[in-house]
Amino acid sequence: MTGPWAEWDHVLKVDPDKELHDDETFEDVAATGTDALEIGGTMDVTSEKMQRVVDACAAHDVPIYQEPSNPGVVIDHEALDGYLVPTVLNAGDPFWITGAHKEWARIDDDLDWENTHTEAYIVLNPDASVATYTEADCDLTAEEVASYAGVAERMFGQEIVYLEYSGTYGDSETVAAASEAVDDATLFYGGGIHGYESANEMGQYADTVVVGDLLHDEGVDAVAETVAGAKDA
């Protein structure tokens, strides 16, 4: 499993439906030191909004990936390094496990298979929009989360396992259990990262720390602190 994400300590997720903080620019975003930009969001995302953000990021020297929440928002852009597509393992609605993916393959005759990769999501915050959207079963023990992670890697061959706490800070013991359950897969952690300390703590267990809301709420200086925390872990 040798995708570029194996070398990432930090990913910055940019929501196309949200504005940047104050008067910050995408040049400022690229200068935070993050290893990659992931463009995506759960609610109210359109292909036009995606296009606007990717256009703005394209001039800067940082890898850009689109994370589409549904097939209707996928764009084709020469600046994209690829697509990271969630498959929510603990979704109650199977549409978010394979159904949306089937629809994308059905409607796109020119799907870029070579640069399209899945992220095996395990959604763990029941109050998050993504949990509601996918009807995810978030009432999981650390052992169950670790089992999902093992299944993702060993049964389904997933290169990325993504623990998504989305908006709340997660349980470090659960993240540690998931880390121990995988050998070669890259473990992403996202949720509640707000500074150096939280990024550093989760970076002790996860391979890659994902930061999102902080960019829009507090800005690039706060994000840069999380980059330092993740890279020092």
PDB file of C-alpha atoms in Angstrom:
ATOM      1  CA  MET A   1       0.000   0.000   0.000  1.00  0.00           C
ATOM      2  CA  THR A   2       2.061   2.866  -1.322  1.00  0.00           C
ATOM      3  CA  GLY A   3      -0.313   5.769  -1.949  1.00  0.00           C
ATOM      4  CA  PRO A   4       1.034   9.274  -1.250  1.00  0.00           C
ATOM      5  CA  TRP A   5      -1.090   9.435   1.915  1.00  0.00           C
ATOM      6  CA  ALA A   6       1.338   6.991   3.528  1.00  0.00           C
ATOM      7  CA  GLU A   7       3.682   9.984   3.890  1.00  0.00           C
ATOM      8  CA  TRP A   8       1.089  12.476   5.125  1.00  0.00           C
ATOM      9  CA  ASP A   9       1.046  13.665   8.730  1.00  0.00           C
ATOM     10  CA  HIS A  10      -1.609  16.321   8.210  1.00  0.00           C
ATOM     11  CA  VAL A  11      -4.496  16.929   5.813  1.00  0.00           C
ATOM     12  CA  LEU A  12      -6.491  20.139   5.633  1.00  0.00           C
ATOM     13  CA  LYS A  13     -10.100  19.691   4.590  1.00  0.00           C
ATOM     14  CA  VAL A  14     -11.668  22.709   2.884  1.00  0.00           C
ATOM     15  CA  ASP A  15     -15.470  22.936   2.824  1.00  0.00           C
ATOM     16  CA  PRO A  16     -16.627  24.586  -0.430  1.00  0.00           C
ATOM     17  CA  ASP A  17     -19.817  25.759   1.287  1.00  0.00           C
ATOM     18  CA  LYS A  18     -17.878  27.821   3.855  1.00  0.00           C
ATOM     19  CA  GLU A  19     -15.856  31.006   3.560  1.00  0.00           C
ATOM     20  CA  LEU A  20     -12.281  31.394   4.712  1.00  0.00           C
ATOM     21  CA  HIS A  21     -11.632  33.207   7.978  1.00  0.00           C
ATOM     22  CA  ASP A  22     -11.493  37.023   7.808  1.00  0.00           C
ATOM     23  CA  ASP A  23      -9.536  38.158   4.738  1.00  0.00           C
ATOM     24  CA  GLU A  24      -7.407  35.050   4.366  1.00  0.00           C
ATOM     25  CA  THR A  25      -6.626  33.635   0.933  1.00  0.00           C
ATOM     26  CA  PHE A  26      -5.975  30.210  -0.506  1.00  0.00           C
ATOM     27  CA  GLU A  27      -2.333  31.199  -0.786  1.00  0.00           C
ATOM     28  CA  ASP A  28      -2.409  31.503   3.009  1.00  0.00           C
ATOM     29  CA  VAL A  29      -4.083  28.098   3.222  1.00  0.00           C
ATOM     30  CA  ALA A  30      -1.394  26.443   1.118  1.00  0.00           C
ATOM     31  CA  ALA A  31       1.322  28.040   3.262  1.00  0.00           C
ATOM     32  CA  THR A  32       0.154  26.329   6.487  1.00  0.00           C
ATOM     33  CA  GLY A  33       2.488  23.397   5.822  1.00  0.00           C
ATOM     34  CA  THR A  34      -0.263  20.807   5.451  1.00  0.00           C
ATOM     35  CA  ASP A  35       0.628  17.782   3.339  1.00  0.00           C
ATOM     36  CA  ALA A  36      -2.530  17.838   1.229  1.00  0.00           C
ATOM     37  CA  LEU A  37      -5.799  19.674   0.692  1.00  0.00           C
ATOM     38  CA  GLU A  38      -9.016  17.678   0.610  1.00  0.00           C
ATOM     39  CA  ILE A  39     -11.910  19.603  -0.905  1.00  0.00           C
ATOM     40  CA  GLY A  40     -15.297  18.422   0.326  1.00  0.00           C
ATOM     41  CA  GLY A  41     -18.183  18.792   2.720  1.00  0.00           C
ATOM     42  CA  THR A  42     -21.344  17.016   3.779  1.00  0.00           C
ATOM     43  CA  MET A  43     -24.083  19.593   3.290  1.00  0.00           C
ATOM     44  CA  ASP A  44     -24.984  22.108   0.556  1.00  0.00           C
ATOM     45  CA  VAL A  45     -21.987  21.340  -1.635  1.00  0.00           C
ATOM     46  CA  THR A  46     -22.394  21.815  -5.390  1.00  0.00           C
ATOM     47  CA  SER A  47     -20.124  21.226  -8.345  1.00  0.00           C
ATOM     48  CA  GLU A  48     -19.939  24.999  -8.861  1.00  0.00           C
ATOM     49  CA  LYS A  49     -18.678  25.521  -5.315  1.00  0.00           C
ATOM     50  CA  MET A  50     -16.181  22.699  -5.778  1.00  0.00           C
ATOM     51  CA  GLN A  51     -14.939  24.284  -8.999  1.00  0.00           C
ATOM     52  CA  ARG A  52     -14.465  27.663  -7.320  1.00  0.00           C
ATOM     53  CA  VAL A  53     -12.321  26.255  -4.506  1.00  0.00           C
ATOM     54  CA  VAL A  54     -10.211  23.994  -6.718  1.00  0.00           C
ATOM     55  CA  ASP A  55      -9.631  26.894  -9.102  1.00  0.00           C
ATOM     56  CA  ALA A  56      -8.442  29.015  -6.173  1.00  0.00           C
ATOM     57  CA  CYS A  57      -6.103  26.313  -4.852  1.00  0.00           C
ATOM     58  CA  ALA A  58      -4.700  25.299  -8.220  1.00  0.00           C
ATOM     59  CA  ALA A  59      -1.950  27.928  -8.342  1.00  0.00           C
ATOM     60  CA  HIS A  60      -0.316  26.728  -5.145  1.00  0.00           C
ATOM     61  CA  ASP A  61       2.171  23.932  -4.572  1.00  0.00           C
ATOM     62  CA  VAL A  62       0.185  21.495  -2.454  1.00  0.00           C
ATOM     63  CA  PRO A  63      -1.550  18.259  -3.519  1.00  0.00           C
ATOM     64  CA  ILE A  64      -5.302  18.683  -4.051  1.00  0.00           C
ATOM     65  CA  TYR A  65      -7.860  15.909  -3.760  1.00  0.00           C
ATOM     66  CA  GLN A  66     -11.612  16.104  -4.101  1.00  0.00           C
ATOM     67  CA  GLU A  67     -13.714  14.275  -1.518  1.00  0.00           C
ATOM     68  CA  PRO A  68     -17.165  14.125  -3.150  1.00  0.00           C
ATOM     69  CA  SER A  69     -20.167  13.632  -0.880  1.00  0.00           C
ATOM     70  CA  ASN A  70     -22.259  12.410  -3.808  1.00  0.00           C
ATOM     71  CA  PRO A  71     -21.749  11.766  -7.545  1.00  0.00           C
ATOM     72  CA  GLY A  72     -23.421  15.040  -8.532  1.00  0.00           C
ATOM     73  CA  VAL A  73     -20.610  17.217  -7.156  1.00  0.00           C
ATOM     74  CA  VAL A  74     -17.677  15.478  -8.859  1.00  0.00           C
ATOM     75  CA  ILE A  75     -15.642  17.764 -11.103  1.00  0.00           C
ATOM     76  CA  ASP A  76     -12.888  17.138 -13.640  1.00  0.00           C
ATOM     77  CA  HIS A  77      -9.996  19.522 -13.073  1.00  0.00           C
ATOM     78  CA  GLU A  78      -6.382  19.301 -14.197  1.00  0.00           C
ATOM     79  CA  ALA A  79      -5.194  20.566 -10.802  1.00  0.00           C
ATOM     80  CA  LEU A  80      -6.679  17.583  -8.964  1.00  0.00           C
ATOM     81  CA  ASP A  81      -4.275  14.871  -7.894  1.00  0.00           C
ATOM     82  CA  GLY A  82      -7.192  12.513  -7.451  1.00  0.00           C
ATOM     83  CA  TYR A  83     -10.415  11.684  -5.673  1.00  0.00           C
ATOM     84  CA  LEU A  84     -10.765  10.325  -2.133  1.00  0.00           C
ATOM     85  CA  VAL A  85     -14.226   8.792  -1.890  1.00  0.00           C
ATOM     86  CA  PRO A  86     -15.776   7.894   1.465  1.00  0.00           C
ATOM     87  CA  THR A  87     -17.352   4.502   1.952  1.00  0.00           C
ATOM     88  CA  VAL A  88     -19.005   4.557   5.379  1.00  0.00           C
ATOM     89  CA  LEU A  89     -18.555   1.096   6.871  1.00  0.00           C
ATOM     90  CA  ASN A  90     -20.980   1.658   9.756  1.00  0.00           C
ATOM     91  CA  ALA A  91     -23.663   3.369   7.679  1.00  0.00           C
ATOM     92  CA  GLY A  92     -27.225   2.227   8.261  1.00  0.00           C
ATOM     93  CA  ASP A  93     -28.108   3.156   4.692  1.00  0.00           C
ATOM     94  CA  PRO A  94     -26.141   0.971   2.231  1.00  0.00           C
ATOM     95  CA  PHE A  95     -26.249   3.790  -0.321  1.00  0.00           C
ATOM     96  CA  TRP A  96     -23.278   5.288   1.540  1.00  0.00           C
ATOM     97  CA  ILE A  97     -21.331   2.022   1.515  1.00  0.00           C
ATOM     98  CA  THR A  98     -21.542   1.169  -2.198  1.00  0.00           C
ATOM     99  CA  GLY A  99     -24.735   2.671  -3.624  1.00  0.00           C
ATOM    100  CA  ALA A 100     -23.457   6.179  -4.328  1.00  0.00           C
ATOM    101  CA  HIS A 101     -20.308   4.686  -5.820  1.00  0.00           C
ATOM    102  CA  LYS A 102     -22.337   2.496  -8.180  1.00  0.00           C
ATOM    103  CA  GLU A 103     -24.288   5.564  -9.306  1.00  0.00           C
ATOM    104  CA  TRP A 104     -21.079   7.462 -10.037  1.00  0.00           C
ATOM    105  CA  ALA A 105     -19.789   4.578 -12.155  1.00  0.00           C
ATOM    106  CA  ARG A 106     -23.151   4.385 -13.932  1.00  0.00           C
ATOM    107  CA  ILE A 107     -23.418   8.052 -14.892  1.00  0.00           C
ATOM    108  CA  ASP A 108     -19.745   8.770 -15.619  1.00  0.00           C
ATOM    109  CA  ASP A 109     -18.516   7.103 -18.788  1.00  0.00           C
ATOM    110  CA  ASP A 110     -15.050   8.564 -18.298  1.00  0.00           C
ATOM    111  CA  LEU A 111     -14.454   7.913 -14.612  1.00  0.00           C
ATOM    112  CA  ASP A 112     -10.789   8.353 -13.700  1.00  0.00           C
ATOM    113  CA  TRP A 113     -10.351   4.959 -12.066  1.00  0.00           C
ATOM    114  CA  GLU A 114      -6.564   5.273 -11.782  1.00  0.00           C
ATOM    115  CA  ASN A 115      -6.811   8.334  -9.548  1.00  0.00           C
ATOM    116  CA  THR A 116      -9.968   7.403  -7.641  1.00  0.00           C
ATOM    117  CA  HIS A 117      -9.450   5.887  -4.197  1.00  0.00           C
ATOM    118  CA  THR A 118     -11.749   5.033  -1.335  1.00  0.00           C
ATOM    119  CA  GLU A 119     -11.544   6.012   2.325  1.00  0.00           C
ATOM    120  CA  ALA A 120     -13.023   3.451   4.712  1.00  0.00           C
ATOM    121  CA  TYR A 121     -14.913   5.790   7.040  1.00  0.00           C
ATOM    122  CA  ILE A 122     -15.987   4.824  10.547  1.00  0.00           C
ATOM    123  CA  VAL A 123     -18.287   7.623  11.724  1.00  0.00           C
ATOM    124  CA  LEU A 124     -18.248   8.052  15.496  1.00  0.00           C
ATOM    125  CA  ASN A 125     -20.100  11.258  16.424  1.00  0.00           C
ATOM    126  CA  PRO A 126     -23.877  10.648  16.399  1.00  0.00           C
ATOM    127  CA  ASP A 127     -24.558  14.406  16.395  1.00  0.00           C
ATOM    128  CA  ALA A 128     -22.583  15.057  13.210  1.00  0.00           C
ATOM    129  CA  SER A 129     -24.317  15.768   9.908  1.00  0.00           C
ATOM    130  CA  VAL A 130     -22.493  12.870   8.295  1.00  0.00           C
ATOM    131  CA  ALA A 131     -23.893  10.481  10.916  1.00  0.00           C
ATOM    132  CA  THR A 132     -27.437  11.672  10.283  1.00  0.00           C
ATOM    133  CA  TYR A 133     -26.943  11.684   6.545  1.00  0.00           C
ATOM    134  CA  THR A 134     -25.662   8.100   6.435  1.00  0.00           C
ATOM    135  CA  GLU A 135     -27.724   6.770   9.380  1.00  0.00           C
ATOM    136  CA  ALA A 136     -24.467   5.618  10.923  1.00  0.00           C
ATOM    137  CA  ASP A 137     -24.389   3.385  13.996  1.00  0.00           C
ATOM    138  CA  CYS A 138     -22.008   5.363  16.191  1.00  0.00           C
ATOM    139  CA  ASP A 139     -22.614   3.368  19.377  1.00  0.00           C
ATOM    140  CA  LEU A 140     -19.438   1.336  19.017  1.00  0.00           C
ATOM    141  CA  THR A 141     -16.883   0.091  21.511  1.00  0.00           C
ATOM    142  CA  ALA A 142     -13.161   0.468  20.909  1.00  0.00           C
ATOM    143  CA  GLU A 143     -13.057  -3.252  20.119  1.00  0.00           C
ATOM    144  CA  GLU A 144     -15.775  -2.869  17.493  1.00  0.00           C
ATOM    145  CA  VAL A 145     -14.036   0.106  15.894  1.00  0.00           C
ATOM    146  CA  ALA A 146     -10.798  -1.887  15.775  1.00  0.00           C
ATOM    147  CA  SER A 147     -12.678  -4.755  14.139  1.00  0.00           C
ATOM    148  CA  TYR A 148     -14.067  -2.436  11.476  1.00  0.00           C
ATOM    149  CA  ALA A 149     -10.540  -1.162  10.835  1.00  0.00           C
ATOM    150  CA  GLY A 150      -9.201  -4.687  10.488  1.00  0.00           C
ATOM    151  CA  VAL A 151     -12.006  -5.677   8.126  1.00  0.00           C
ATOM    152  CA  ALA A 152     -11.376  -2.552   6.032  1.00  0.00           C
ATOM    153  CA  GLU A 153      -7.716  -3.391   5.547  1.00  0.00           C
ATOM    154  CA  ARG A 154      -7.638  -7.174   5.450  1.00  0.00           C
ATOM    155  CA  MET A 155     -10.959  -8.095   3.861  1.00  0.00           C
ATOM    156  CA  PHE A 156     -11.639  -5.077   1.662  1.00  0.00           C
ATOM    157  CA  GLY A 157      -8.068  -4.007   0.894  1.00  0.00           C
ATOM    158  CA  GLN A 158      -8.589  -0.408   1.943  1.00  0.00           C
ATOM    159  CA  GLU A 159      -5.492   1.775   1.973  1.00  0.00           C
ATOM    160  CA  ILE A 160      -7.113   4.484   4.117  1.00  0.00           C
ATOM    161  CA  VAL A 161      -9.114   3.891   7.302  1.00  0.00           C
ATOM    162  CA  TYR A 162     -10.719   7.128   8.494  1.00  0.00           C
ATOM    163  CA  LEU A 163     -12.015   7.602  12.051  1.00  0.00           C
ATOM    164  CA  GLU A 164     -14.441  10.514  11.708  1.00  0.00           C
ATOM    165  CA  TYR A 165     -15.528  12.228  14.913  1.00  0.00           C
ATOM    166  CA  SER A 166     -16.569  15.317  12.908  1.00  0.00           C
ATOM    167  CA  GLY A 167     -16.963  18.280  15.247  1.00  0.00           C
ATOM    168  CA  THR A 168     -16.036  16.603  18.528  1.00  0.00           C
ATOM    169  CA  TYR A 169     -12.763  15.391  19.985  1.00  0.00           C
ATOM    170  CA  GLY A 170     -12.507  11.622  19.903  1.00  0.00           C
ATOM    171  CA  ASP A 171     -11.506   8.939  22.355  1.00  0.00           C
ATOM    172  CA  SER A 172      -7.758   8.329  22.222  1.00  0.00           C
ATOM    173  CA  GLU A 173      -8.137   4.715  23.409  1.00  0.00           C
ATOM    174  CA  THR A 174     -10.440   4.000  20.483  1.00  0.00           C
ATOM    175  CA  VAL A 175      -8.013   5.581  18.045  1.00  0.00           C
ATOM    176  CA  ALA A 176      -5.163   3.572  19.566  1.00  0.00           C
ATOM    177  CA  ALA A 177      -7.181   0.354  19.210  1.00  0.00           C
ATOM    178  CA  ALA A 178      -7.846   1.079  15.539  1.00  0.00           C
ATOM    179  CA  SER A 179      -4.156   1.829  15.007  1.00  0.00           C
ATOM    180  CA  GLU A 180      -3.182  -1.512  16.472  1.00  0.00           C
ATOM    181  CA  ALA A 181      -5.696  -3.295  14.230  1.00  0.00           C
ATOM    182  CA  VAL A 182      -4.089  -2.224  10.944  1.00  0.00           C
ATOM    183  CA  ASP A 183      -0.674  -3.024   9.533  1.00  0.00           C
ATOM    184  CA  ASP A 184      -0.190  -1.172   6.274  1.00  0.00           C
ATOM    185  CA  ALA A 185      -3.327   0.949   5.909  1.00  0.00           C
ATOM    186  CA  THR A 186      -2.966   4.652   6.699  1.00  0.00           C
ATOM    187  CA  LEU A 187      -5.125   5.635   9.665  1.00  0.00           C
ATOM    188  CA  PHE A 188      -6.756   9.056   9.316  1.00  0.00           C
ATOM    189  CA  TYR A 189      -8.241  10.802  12.339  1.00  0.00           C
ATOM    190  CA  GLY A 190     -10.613  13.768  12.099  1.00  0.00           C
ATOM    191  CA  GLY A 191     -12.627  15.629  14.718  1.00  0.00           C
ATOM    192  CA  GLY A 192     -12.167  18.378  17.288  1.00  0.00           C
ATOM    193  CA  ILE A 193      -8.558  19.220  16.496  1.00  0.00           C
ATOM    194  CA  HIS A 194      -8.111  22.786  17.715  1.00  0.00           C
ATOM    195  CA  GLY A 195      -4.402  23.327  18.329  1.00  0.00           C
ATOM    196  CA  TYR A 196      -0.937  21.888  18.787  1.00  0.00           C
ATOM    197  CA  GLU A 197      -1.747  19.654  21.763  1.00  0.00           C
ATOM    198  CA  SER A 198      -4.817  17.927  20.337  1.00  0.00           C
ATOM    199  CA  ALA A 199      -3.094  17.331  16.982  1.00  0.00           C
ATOM    200  CA  ASN A 200      -0.030  15.995  18.754  1.00  0.00           C
ATOM    201  CA  GLU A 201      -2.057  13.645  20.964  1.00  0.00           C
ATOM    202  CA  MET A 202      -4.023  12.115  18.108  1.00  0.00           C
ATOM    203  CA  GLY A 203      -0.894  12.019  15.984  1.00  0.00           C
ATOM    204  CA  GLN A 204       0.560   9.585  18.509  1.00  0.00           C
ATOM    205  CA  TYR A 205      -1.989   7.001  17.305  1.00  0.00           C
ATOM    206  CA  ALA A 206      -3.219   8.059  13.871  1.00  0.00           C
ATOM    207  CA  ASP A 207      -0.892   8.282  10.898  1.00  0.00           C
ATOM    208  CA  THR A 208      -2.640  11.376   9.547  1.00  0.00           C
ATOM    209  CA  VAL A 209      -4.501  14.123  11.405  1.00  0.00           C
ATOM    210  CA  VAL A 210      -7.300  15.789   9.442  1.00  0.00           C
ATOM    211  CA  VAL A 211      -8.325  19.350  10.262  1.00  0.00           C
ATOM    212  CA  GLY A 212     -11.368  21.067   8.792  1.00  0.00           C
ATOM    213  CA  ASP A 213     -13.661  23.391  10.732  1.00  0.00           C
ATOM    214  CA  LEU A 214     -10.713  25.122  12.389  1.00  0.00           C
ATOM    215  CA  LEU A 215      -9.694  26.640   9.068  1.00  0.00           C
ATOM    216  CA  HIS A 216     -13.037  28.350   8.601  1.00  0.00           C
ATOM    217  CA  ASP A 217     -13.613  29.222  12.261  1.00  0.00           C
ATOM    218  CA  GLU A 218     -10.181  30.409  13.436  1.00  0.00           C
ATOM    219  CA  GLY A 219      -7.972  30.655  10.375  1.00  0.00           C
ATOM    220  CA  VAL A 220      -4.611  29.641   9.025  1.00  0.00           C
ATOM    221  CA  ASP A 221      -2.484  30.459  12.070  1.00  0.00           C
ATOM    222  CA  ALA A 222      -4.514  28.016  14.145  1.00  0.00           C
ATOM    223  CA  VAL A 223      -4.204  25.423  11.383  1.00  0.00           C
ATOM    224  CA  ALA A 224      -0.420  25.885  11.273  1.00  0.00           C
ATOM    225  CA  GLU A 225      -0.276  25.016  14.971  1.00  0.00           C
ATOM    226  CA  THR A 226      -2.035  21.717  14.244  1.00  0.00           C
ATOM    227  CA  VAL A 227       0.406  21.006  11.430  1.00  0.00           C
ATOM    228  CA  ALA A 228       3.275  21.418  13.880  1.00  0.00           C
ATOM    229  CA  GLY A 229       1.548  19.195  16.438  1.00  0.00           C
ATOM    230  CA  ALA A 230       0.904  16.408  13.930  1.00  0.00           C
ATOM    231  CA  LYS A 231       4.428  16.499  12.560  1.00  0.00           C
ATOM    232  CA  ASP A 232       5.995  16.462  16.023  1.00  0.00           C
ATOM    233  CA  ALA A 233       3.969  13.391  17.073  1.00  0.00           C
TER     234      ALA A 233
END
